PDB file of C-alpha atoms in Angstrom:
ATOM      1  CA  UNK I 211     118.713 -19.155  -7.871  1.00 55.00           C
ATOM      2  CA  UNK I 212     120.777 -19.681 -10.985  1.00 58.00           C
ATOM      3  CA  UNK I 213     124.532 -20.731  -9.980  1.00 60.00           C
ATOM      4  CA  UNK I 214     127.530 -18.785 -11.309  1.00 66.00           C
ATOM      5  CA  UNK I 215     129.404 -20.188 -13.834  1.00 79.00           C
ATOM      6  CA  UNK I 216     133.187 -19.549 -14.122  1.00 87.00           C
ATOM      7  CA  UNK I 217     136.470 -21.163 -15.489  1.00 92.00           C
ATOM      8  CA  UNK I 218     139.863 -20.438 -13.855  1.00 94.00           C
ATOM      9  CA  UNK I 219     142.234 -19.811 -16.153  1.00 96.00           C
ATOM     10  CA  UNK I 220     146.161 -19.307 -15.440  1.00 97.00           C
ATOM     11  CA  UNK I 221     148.757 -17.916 -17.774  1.00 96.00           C
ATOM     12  CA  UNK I 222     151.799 -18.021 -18.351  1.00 95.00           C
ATOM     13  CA  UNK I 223     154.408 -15.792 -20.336  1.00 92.00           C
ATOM     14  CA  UNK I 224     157.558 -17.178 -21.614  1.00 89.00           C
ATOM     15  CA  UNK I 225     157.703 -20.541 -20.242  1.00 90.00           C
ATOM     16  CA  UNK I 226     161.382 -22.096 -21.934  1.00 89.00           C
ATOM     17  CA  UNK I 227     160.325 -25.474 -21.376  1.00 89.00           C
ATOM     18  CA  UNK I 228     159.972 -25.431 -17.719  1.00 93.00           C
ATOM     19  CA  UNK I 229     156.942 -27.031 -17.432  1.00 96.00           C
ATOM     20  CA  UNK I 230     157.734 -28.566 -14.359  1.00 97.00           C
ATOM     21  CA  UNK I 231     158.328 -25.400 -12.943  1.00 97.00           C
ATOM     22  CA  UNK I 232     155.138 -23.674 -14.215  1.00 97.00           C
ATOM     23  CA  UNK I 233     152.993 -26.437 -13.132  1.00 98.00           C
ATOM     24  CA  UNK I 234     154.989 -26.144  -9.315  1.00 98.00           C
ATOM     25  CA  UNK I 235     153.720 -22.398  -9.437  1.00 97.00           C
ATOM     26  CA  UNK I 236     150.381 -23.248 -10.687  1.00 98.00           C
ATOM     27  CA  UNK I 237     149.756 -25.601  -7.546  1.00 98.00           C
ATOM     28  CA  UNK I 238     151.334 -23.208  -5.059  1.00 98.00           C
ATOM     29  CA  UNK I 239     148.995 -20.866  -6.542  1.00 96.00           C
ATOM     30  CA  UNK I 240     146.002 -23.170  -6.132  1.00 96.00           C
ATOM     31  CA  UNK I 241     147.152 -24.622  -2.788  1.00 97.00           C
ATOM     32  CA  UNK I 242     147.410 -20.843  -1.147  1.00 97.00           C
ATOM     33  CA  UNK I 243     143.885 -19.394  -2.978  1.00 94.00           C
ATOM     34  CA  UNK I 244     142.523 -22.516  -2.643  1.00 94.00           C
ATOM     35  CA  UNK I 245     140.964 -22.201  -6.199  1.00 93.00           C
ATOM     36  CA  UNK I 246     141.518 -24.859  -8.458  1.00 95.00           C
ATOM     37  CA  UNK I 247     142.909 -24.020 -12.079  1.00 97.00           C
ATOM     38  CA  UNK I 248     141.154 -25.725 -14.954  1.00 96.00           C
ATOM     39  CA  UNK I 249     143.271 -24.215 -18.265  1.00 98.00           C
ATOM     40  CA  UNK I 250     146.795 -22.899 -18.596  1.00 98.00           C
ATOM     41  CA  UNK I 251     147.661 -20.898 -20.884  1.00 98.00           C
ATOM     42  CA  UNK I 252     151.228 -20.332 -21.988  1.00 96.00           C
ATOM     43  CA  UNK I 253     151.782 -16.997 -24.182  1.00 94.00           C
ATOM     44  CA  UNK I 254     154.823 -18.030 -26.439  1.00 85.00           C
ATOM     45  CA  UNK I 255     158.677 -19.729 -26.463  1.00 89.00           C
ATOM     46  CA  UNK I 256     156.901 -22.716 -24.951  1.00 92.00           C
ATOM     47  CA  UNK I 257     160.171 -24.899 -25.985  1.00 91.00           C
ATOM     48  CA  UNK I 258     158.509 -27.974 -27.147  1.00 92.00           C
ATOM     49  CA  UNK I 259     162.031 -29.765 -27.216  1.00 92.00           C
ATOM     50  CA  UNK I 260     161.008 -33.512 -27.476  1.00 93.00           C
ATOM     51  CA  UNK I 261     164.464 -34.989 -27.851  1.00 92.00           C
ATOM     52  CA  UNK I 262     168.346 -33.446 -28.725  1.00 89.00           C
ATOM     53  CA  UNK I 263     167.841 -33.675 -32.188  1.00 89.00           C
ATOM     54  CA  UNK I 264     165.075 -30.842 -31.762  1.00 89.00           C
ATOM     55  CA  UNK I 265     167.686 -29.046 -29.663  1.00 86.00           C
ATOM     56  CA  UNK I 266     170.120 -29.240 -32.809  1.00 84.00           C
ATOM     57  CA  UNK I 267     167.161 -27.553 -34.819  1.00 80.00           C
ATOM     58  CA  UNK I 268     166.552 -25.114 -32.149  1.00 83.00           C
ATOM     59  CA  UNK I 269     167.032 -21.309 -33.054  1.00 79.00           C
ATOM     60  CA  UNK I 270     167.691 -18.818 -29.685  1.00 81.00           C
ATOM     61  CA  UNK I 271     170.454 -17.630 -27.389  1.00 82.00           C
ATOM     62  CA  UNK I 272     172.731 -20.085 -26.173  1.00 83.00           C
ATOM     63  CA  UNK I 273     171.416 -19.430 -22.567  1.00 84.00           C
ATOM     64  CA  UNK I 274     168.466 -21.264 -23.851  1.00 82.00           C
ATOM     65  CA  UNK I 275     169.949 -24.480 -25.370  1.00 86.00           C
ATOM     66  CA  UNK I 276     168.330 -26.835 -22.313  1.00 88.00           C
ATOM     67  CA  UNK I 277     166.086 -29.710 -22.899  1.00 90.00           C
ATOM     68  CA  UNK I 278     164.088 -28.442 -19.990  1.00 91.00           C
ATOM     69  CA  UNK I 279     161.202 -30.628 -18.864  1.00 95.00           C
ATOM     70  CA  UNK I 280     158.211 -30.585 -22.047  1.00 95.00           C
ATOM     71  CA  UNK I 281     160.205 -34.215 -23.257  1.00 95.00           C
ATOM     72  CA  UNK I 282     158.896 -35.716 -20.130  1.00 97.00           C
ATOM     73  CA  UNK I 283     155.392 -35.333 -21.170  1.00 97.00           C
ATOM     74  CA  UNK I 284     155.844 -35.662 -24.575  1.00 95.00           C
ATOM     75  CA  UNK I 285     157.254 -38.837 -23.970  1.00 94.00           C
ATOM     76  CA  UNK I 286     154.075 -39.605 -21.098  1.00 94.00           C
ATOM     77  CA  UNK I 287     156.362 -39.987 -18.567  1.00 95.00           C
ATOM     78  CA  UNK I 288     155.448 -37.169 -16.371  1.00 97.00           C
ATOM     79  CA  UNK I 289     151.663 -36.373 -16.903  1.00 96.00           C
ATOM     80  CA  UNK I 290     149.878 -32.425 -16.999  1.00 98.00           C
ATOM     81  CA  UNK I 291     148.143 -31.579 -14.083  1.00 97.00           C
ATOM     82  CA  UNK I 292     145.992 -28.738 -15.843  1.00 98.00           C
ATOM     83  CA  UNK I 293     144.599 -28.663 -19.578  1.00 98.00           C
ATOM     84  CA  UNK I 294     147.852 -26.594 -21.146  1.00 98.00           C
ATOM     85  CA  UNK I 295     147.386 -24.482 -24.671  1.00 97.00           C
ATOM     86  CA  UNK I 296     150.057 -22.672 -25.967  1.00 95.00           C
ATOM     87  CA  UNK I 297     151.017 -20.864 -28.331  1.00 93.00           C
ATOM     88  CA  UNK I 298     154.357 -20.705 -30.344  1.00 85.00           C
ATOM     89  CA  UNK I 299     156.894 -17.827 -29.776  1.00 85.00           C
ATOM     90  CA  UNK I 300     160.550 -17.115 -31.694  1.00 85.00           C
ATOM     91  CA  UNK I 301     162.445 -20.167 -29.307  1.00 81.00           C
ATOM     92  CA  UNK I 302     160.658 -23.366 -30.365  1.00 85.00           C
ATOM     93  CA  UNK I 303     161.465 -26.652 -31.805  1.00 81.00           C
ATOM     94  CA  UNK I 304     160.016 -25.325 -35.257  1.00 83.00           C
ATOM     95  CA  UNK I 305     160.281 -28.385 -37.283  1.00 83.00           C
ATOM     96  CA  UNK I 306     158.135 -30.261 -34.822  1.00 87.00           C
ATOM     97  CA  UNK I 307     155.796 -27.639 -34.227  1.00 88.00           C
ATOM     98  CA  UNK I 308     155.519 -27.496 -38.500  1.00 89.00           C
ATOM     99  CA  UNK I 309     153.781 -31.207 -38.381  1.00 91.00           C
ATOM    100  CA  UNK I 310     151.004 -29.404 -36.566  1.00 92.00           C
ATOM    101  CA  UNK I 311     150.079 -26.463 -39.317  1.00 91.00           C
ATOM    102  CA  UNK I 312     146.812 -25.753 -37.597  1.00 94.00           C
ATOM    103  CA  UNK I 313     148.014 -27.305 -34.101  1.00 94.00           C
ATOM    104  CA  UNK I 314     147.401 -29.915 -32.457  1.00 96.00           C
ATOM    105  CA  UNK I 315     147.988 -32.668 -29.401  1.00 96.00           C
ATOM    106  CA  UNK I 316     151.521 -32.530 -28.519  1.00 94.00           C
ATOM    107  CA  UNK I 317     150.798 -34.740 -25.258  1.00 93.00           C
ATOM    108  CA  UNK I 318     148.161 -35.806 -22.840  1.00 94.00           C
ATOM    109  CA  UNK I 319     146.593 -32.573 -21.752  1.00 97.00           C
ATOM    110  CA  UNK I 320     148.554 -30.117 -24.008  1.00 97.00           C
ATOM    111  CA  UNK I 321     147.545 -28.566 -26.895  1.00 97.00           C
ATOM    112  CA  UNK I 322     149.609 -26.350 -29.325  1.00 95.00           C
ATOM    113  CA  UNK I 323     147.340 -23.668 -30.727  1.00 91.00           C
TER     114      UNK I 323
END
């Protein structure tokens, strides 16, 4: 008997750079289906903020001038639990997002597509 083969994938909308909050909901959401998510995706304004000087760059409402959480695995201090792909929406850090013209690794586990 052949097995089934499936991928879980989770996504997310607008995320503002609260990855540690997405990745909180994403293990709630595994811990009460008990299903385990292998690829987040995040569906725009991903907020890539690595550091204030991309926050001085950064072009959307004042509500969302935050460094939120992405530095923290940027920098490899906090690491991805799930393989993360996103894509860019009108509130990123655009001139670090423009190194990666066809995307890219932006940390351990997350790639900008």
């Amino acid at each position: 008997q052949p097995r089934s083969m499936s991928v879980v994938i989770a996504a997310e909308g607008c995320g503002h750079g609260e990855l540690d909050r997405i990745y909180a909901s994403v293990a709630r959401m595994e811990a009460e289906s008990g299903v385990k998510v292998e690829l987040l995706v995040c569906c725009g304004d991903f907020q890539s903020l690595r550091n204030r000087a991309d926050l001085q760059g950064f072009s959307a409402p004042r509500k969302y001038h935050s460094m939120g959480s992405f530095h923290k695995y940027y920098a490899g201090v906090a690491q991805a639990p799930v393989l993360t792909i996103f894509v860019g929406g009108n509130h990123e850090a655009s001139a670090f997002l423009q190194e990666l013209p066809y995307g890219g690794w932006v940390g351990p586990k997350i790639f900008f597509f």
